[in-house]
Short mmCIF file of C-alpha atoms in Angstrom, two decimals:
data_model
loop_
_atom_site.label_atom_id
_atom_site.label_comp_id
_atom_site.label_asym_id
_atom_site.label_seq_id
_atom_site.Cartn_x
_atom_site.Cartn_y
_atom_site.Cartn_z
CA UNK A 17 17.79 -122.63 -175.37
CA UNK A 18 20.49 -120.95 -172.96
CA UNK A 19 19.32 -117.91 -170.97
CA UNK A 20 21.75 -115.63 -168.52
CA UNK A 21 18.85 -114.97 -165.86
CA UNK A 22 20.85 -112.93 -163.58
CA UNK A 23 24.43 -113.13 -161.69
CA UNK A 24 25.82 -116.34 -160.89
CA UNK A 25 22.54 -118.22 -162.85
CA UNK A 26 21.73 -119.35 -166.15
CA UNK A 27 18.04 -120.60 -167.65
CA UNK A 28 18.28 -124.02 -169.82
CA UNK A 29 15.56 -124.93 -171.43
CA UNK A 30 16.00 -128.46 -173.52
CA UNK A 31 12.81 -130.31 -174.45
CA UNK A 32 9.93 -128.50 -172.41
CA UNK A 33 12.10 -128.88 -169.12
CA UNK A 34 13.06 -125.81 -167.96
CA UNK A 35 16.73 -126.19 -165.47
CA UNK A 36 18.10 -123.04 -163.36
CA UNK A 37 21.64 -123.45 -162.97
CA UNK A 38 23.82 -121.27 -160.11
CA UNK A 39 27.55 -121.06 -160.59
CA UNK A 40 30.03 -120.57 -157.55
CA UNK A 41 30.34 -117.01 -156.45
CA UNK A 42 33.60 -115.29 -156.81
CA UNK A 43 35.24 -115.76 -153.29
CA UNK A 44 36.34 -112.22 -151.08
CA UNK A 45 39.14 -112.45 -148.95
CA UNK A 46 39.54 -109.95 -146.08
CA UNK A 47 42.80 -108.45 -144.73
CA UNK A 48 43.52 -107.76 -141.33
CA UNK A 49 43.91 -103.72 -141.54
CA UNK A 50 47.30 -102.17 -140.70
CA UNK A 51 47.85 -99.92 -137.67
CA UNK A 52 47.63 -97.14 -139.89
CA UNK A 53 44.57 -97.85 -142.03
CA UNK A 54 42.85 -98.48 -138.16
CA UNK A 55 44.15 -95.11 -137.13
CA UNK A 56 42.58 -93.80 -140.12
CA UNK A 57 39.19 -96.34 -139.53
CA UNK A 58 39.21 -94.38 -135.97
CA UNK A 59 40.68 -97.34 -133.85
CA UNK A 60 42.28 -96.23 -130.60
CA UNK A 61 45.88 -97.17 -130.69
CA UNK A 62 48.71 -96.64 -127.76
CA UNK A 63 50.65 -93.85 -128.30
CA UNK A 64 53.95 -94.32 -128.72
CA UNK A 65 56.58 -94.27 -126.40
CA UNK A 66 59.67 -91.89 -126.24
CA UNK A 67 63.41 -92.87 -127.25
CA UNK A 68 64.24 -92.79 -123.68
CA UNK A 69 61.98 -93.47 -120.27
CA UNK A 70 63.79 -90.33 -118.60
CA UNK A 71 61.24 -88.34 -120.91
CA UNK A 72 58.48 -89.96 -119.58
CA UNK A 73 58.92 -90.88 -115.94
CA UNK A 74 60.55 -88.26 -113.26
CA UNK A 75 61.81 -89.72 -109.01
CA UNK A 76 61.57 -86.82 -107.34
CA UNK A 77 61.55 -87.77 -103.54
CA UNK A 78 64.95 -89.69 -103.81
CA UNK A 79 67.75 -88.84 -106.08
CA UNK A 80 69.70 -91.97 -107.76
CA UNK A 81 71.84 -93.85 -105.46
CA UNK A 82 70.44 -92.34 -102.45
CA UNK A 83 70.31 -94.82 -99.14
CA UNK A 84 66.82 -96.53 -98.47
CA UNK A 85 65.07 -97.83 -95.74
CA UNK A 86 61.46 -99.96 -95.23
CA UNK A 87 58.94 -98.77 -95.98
CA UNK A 88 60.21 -96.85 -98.97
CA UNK A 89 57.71 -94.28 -99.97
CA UNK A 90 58.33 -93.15 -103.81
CA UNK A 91 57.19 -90.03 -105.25
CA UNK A 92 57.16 -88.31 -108.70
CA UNK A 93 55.62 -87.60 -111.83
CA UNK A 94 55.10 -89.25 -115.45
CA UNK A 95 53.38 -88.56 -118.53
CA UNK A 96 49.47 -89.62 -118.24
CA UNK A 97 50.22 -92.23 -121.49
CA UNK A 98 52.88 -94.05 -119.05
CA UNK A 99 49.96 -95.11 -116.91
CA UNK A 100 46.70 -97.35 -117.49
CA UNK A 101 43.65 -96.48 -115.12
CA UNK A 102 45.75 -94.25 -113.21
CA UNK A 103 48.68 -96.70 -112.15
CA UNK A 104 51.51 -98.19 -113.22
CA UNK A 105 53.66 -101.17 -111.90
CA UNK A 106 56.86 -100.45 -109.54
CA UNK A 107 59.64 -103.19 -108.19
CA UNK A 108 62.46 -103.29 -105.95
CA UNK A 109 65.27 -105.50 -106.56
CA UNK A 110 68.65 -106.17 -105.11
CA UNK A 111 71.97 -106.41 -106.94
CA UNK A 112 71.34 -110.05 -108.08
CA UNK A 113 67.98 -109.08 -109.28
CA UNK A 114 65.70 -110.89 -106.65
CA UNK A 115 62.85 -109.22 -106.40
CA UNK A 116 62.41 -107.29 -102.48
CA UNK A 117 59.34 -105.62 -103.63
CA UNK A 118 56.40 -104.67 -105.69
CA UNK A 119 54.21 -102.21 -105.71
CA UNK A 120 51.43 -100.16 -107.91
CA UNK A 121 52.02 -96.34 -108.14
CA UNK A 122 48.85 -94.16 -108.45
CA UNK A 123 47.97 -91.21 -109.20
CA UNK A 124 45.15 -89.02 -108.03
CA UNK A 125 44.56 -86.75 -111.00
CA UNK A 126 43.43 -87.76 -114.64
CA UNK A 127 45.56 -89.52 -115.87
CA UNK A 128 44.14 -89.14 -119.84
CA UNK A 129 46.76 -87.01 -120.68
CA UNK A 130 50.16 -87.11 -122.33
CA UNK A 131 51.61 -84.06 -119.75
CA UNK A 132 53.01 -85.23 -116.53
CA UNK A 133 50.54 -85.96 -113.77
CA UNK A 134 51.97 -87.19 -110.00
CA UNK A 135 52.62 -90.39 -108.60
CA UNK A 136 52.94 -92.01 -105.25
CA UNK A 137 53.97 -95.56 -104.40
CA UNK A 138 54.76 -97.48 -101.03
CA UNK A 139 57.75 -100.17 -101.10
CA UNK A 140 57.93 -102.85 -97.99
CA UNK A 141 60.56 -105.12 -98.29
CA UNK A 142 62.94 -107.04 -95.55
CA UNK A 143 67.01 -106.58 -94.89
CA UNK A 144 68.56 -107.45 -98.21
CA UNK A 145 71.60 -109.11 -98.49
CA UNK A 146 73.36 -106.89 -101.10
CA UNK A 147 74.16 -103.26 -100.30
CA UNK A 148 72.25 -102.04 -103.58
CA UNK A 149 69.37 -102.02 -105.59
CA UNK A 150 66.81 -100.72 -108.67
CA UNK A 151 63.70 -99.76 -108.57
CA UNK A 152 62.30 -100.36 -111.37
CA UNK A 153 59.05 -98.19 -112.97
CA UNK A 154 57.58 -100.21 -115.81
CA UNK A 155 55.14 -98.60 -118.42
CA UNK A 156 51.56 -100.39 -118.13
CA UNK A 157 51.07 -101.67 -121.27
CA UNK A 158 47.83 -103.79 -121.21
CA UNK A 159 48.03 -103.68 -125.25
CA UNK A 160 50.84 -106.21 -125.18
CA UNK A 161 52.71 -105.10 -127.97
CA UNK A 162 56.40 -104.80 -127.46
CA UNK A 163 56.89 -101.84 -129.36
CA UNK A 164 55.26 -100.11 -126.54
CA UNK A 165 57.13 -101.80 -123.45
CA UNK A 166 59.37 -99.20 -121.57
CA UNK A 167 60.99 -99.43 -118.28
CA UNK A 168 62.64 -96.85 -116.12
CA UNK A 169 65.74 -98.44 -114.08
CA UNK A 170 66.50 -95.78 -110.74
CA UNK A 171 69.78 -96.96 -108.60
CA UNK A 172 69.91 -96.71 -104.79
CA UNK A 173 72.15 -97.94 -101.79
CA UNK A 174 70.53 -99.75 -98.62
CA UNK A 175 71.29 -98.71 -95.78
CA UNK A 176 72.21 -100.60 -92.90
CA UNK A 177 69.49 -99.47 -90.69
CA UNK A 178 66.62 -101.59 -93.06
CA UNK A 179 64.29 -103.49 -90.89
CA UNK A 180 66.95 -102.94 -87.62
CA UNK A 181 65.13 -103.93 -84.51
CA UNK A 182 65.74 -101.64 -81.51
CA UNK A 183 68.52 -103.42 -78.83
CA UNK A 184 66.68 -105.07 -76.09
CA UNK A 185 67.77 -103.40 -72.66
CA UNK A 186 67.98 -105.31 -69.54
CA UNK A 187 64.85 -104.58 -67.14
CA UNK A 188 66.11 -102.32 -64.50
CA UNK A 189 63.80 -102.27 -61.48
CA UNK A 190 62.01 -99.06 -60.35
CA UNK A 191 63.78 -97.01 -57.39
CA UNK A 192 61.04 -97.14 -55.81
CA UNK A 193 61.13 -100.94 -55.36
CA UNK A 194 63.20 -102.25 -52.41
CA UNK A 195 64.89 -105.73 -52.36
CA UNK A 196 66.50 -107.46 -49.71
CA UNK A 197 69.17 -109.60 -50.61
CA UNK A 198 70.64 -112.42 -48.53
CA UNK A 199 71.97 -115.92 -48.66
CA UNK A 200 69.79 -118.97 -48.96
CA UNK A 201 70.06 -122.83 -50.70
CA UNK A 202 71.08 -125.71 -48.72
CA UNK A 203 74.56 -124.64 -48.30
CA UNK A 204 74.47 -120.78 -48.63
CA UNK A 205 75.35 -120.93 -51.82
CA UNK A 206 72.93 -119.22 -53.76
CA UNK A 207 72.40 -115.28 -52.92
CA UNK A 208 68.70 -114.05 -53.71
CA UNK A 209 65.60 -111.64 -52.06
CA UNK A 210 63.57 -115.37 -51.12
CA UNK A 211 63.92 -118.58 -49.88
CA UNK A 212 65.38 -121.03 -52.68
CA UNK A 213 65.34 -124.24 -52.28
CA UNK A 214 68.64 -126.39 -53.98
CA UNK A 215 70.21 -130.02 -53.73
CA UNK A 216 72.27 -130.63 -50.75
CA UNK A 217 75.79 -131.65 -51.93
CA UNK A 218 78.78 -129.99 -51.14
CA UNK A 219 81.46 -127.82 -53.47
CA UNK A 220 84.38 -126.48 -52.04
CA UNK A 221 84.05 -122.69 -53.37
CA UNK A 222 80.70 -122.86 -51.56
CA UNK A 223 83.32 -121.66 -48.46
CA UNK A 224 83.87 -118.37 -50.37
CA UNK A 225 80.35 -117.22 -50.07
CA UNK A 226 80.78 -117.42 -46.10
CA UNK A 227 82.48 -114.06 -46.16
CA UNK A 228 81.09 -113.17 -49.47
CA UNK A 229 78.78 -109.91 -49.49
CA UNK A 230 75.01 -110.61 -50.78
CA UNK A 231 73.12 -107.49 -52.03
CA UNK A 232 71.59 -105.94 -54.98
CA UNK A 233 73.29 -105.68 -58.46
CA UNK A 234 73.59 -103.23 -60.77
CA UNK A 235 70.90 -105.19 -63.15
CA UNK A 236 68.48 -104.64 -60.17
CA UNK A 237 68.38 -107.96 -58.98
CA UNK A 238 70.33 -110.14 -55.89
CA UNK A 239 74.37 -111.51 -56.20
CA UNK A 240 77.21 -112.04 -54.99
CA UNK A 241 79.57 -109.14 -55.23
CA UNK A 242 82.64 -110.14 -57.16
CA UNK A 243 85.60 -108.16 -55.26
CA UNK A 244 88.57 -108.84 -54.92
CA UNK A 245 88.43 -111.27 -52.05
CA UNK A 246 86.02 -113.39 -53.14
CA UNK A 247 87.92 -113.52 -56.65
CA UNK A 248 90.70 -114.55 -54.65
CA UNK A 249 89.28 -117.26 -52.72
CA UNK A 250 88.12 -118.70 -56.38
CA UNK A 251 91.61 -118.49 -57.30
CA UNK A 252 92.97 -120.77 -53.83
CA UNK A 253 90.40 -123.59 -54.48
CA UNK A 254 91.23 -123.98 -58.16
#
């Protein structure tokens, strides 16, 4: 005797022994849903990105092309979906594309919005060896997907003044301090405001110096004035 028990089992009974037999269940496969079946479920999703970056992302302390300097400080405004936790990725790059400089731009207000919001980011980079550059503001897309990826490429000149260290000036001495200049060294030779010591050999020019006149420069410090009789006496021995 065959009995159907219940789904997926059947009751034989053959000769007073009773057998329960289970069949295979039907198998379920599961799909992966599509972006718009998990908008529908209620899964977050990035929002999509404008055709072009300009609608997204504004400069508005530098205008395109404009010469920059270190440290570069960049200001502006974007659209709160161009961010992620308030910030977004900036670099400088020359000509050849090396990268001078990166940054993260932030923004102090909330930045859960799709309406602009403001941004400020700092740029330090060193003397570049091409006269221009792009910054470049890149979308923070922690999501990954490419569809989302958007980049905003702004131009500028560098200007010749990055990084310049101020000209060293030679150390003039105060008024106020007096020197006394005269001659001194083994043969006379030397002209300075102490006693120098020097090795004893003999030049011929060191004759010039006899009538030479010792006193201070105009760099503040003890010579020989170079007139015109002195420059002449050079001029005999030679």
């Amino acid at each position: 005797m065959i009995l159907k028990i219940g789904i997926g089992s059947t009751l034989l009974i053959a000769g007073g022994i009773a057998l329960v037999i289970f069949s295979k269940p039907d198998t379920l496969l599961y799909q992966t849903p599509s972006p718009a079946s998990a908008q529908d479920s209620g899964v977050a999703q990035p929002s999509p990105t404008p055709s072009s970056p300009h609608e997204m992302v504004r400069v508005s302390s530098i205008a395109p092309f404009s010469a920059v300097v270190s440290p570069l400080v960049l200001a502006g405004e974007a659209r709160g979906n161009w961010f992620f936790e308030g910030s977004f990725p900036v670099t400088l790059v020359d000509a050849n594309g090396k990268v001078l400089a990166q940054a993260i731009a932030q923004t102090p207000g909330e930045w859960m919005t799709t309406e602009f919001i403001p941004f400020t980011a700092k740029l330090d980079f060193k003397k570049p060896t091409t006269s221009t550059g792009t910054i470049i503001l890149t979308r923070d897309n922690p999501s990954g997907i490419v569809e989302f990826d958007s980049e905003l490429h702004f131009p500028v000149h560098f200007s010749v003044q990055v990084n310049a260290t101020p000209s060293q000036k030679t150390p003039v001495p105060s008024p106020s301090k007096k020197i006394t200049c005269r001659p001194t060294g083994c043969s006379g030779q030397v002209c300075a405001d102490k006693e120098v010591m020097t090795t004893c050999e003999y030049r011929p020019e060191y004759v010039c110096y006899k009538n030479a006149t010792c006193e201070v420069q105009k760099d503040g410090t003890c010579g020989w004035t170079k007139d015109a009789q002195l420059t002449q006496c050079f001029e005999s021995i030679k």
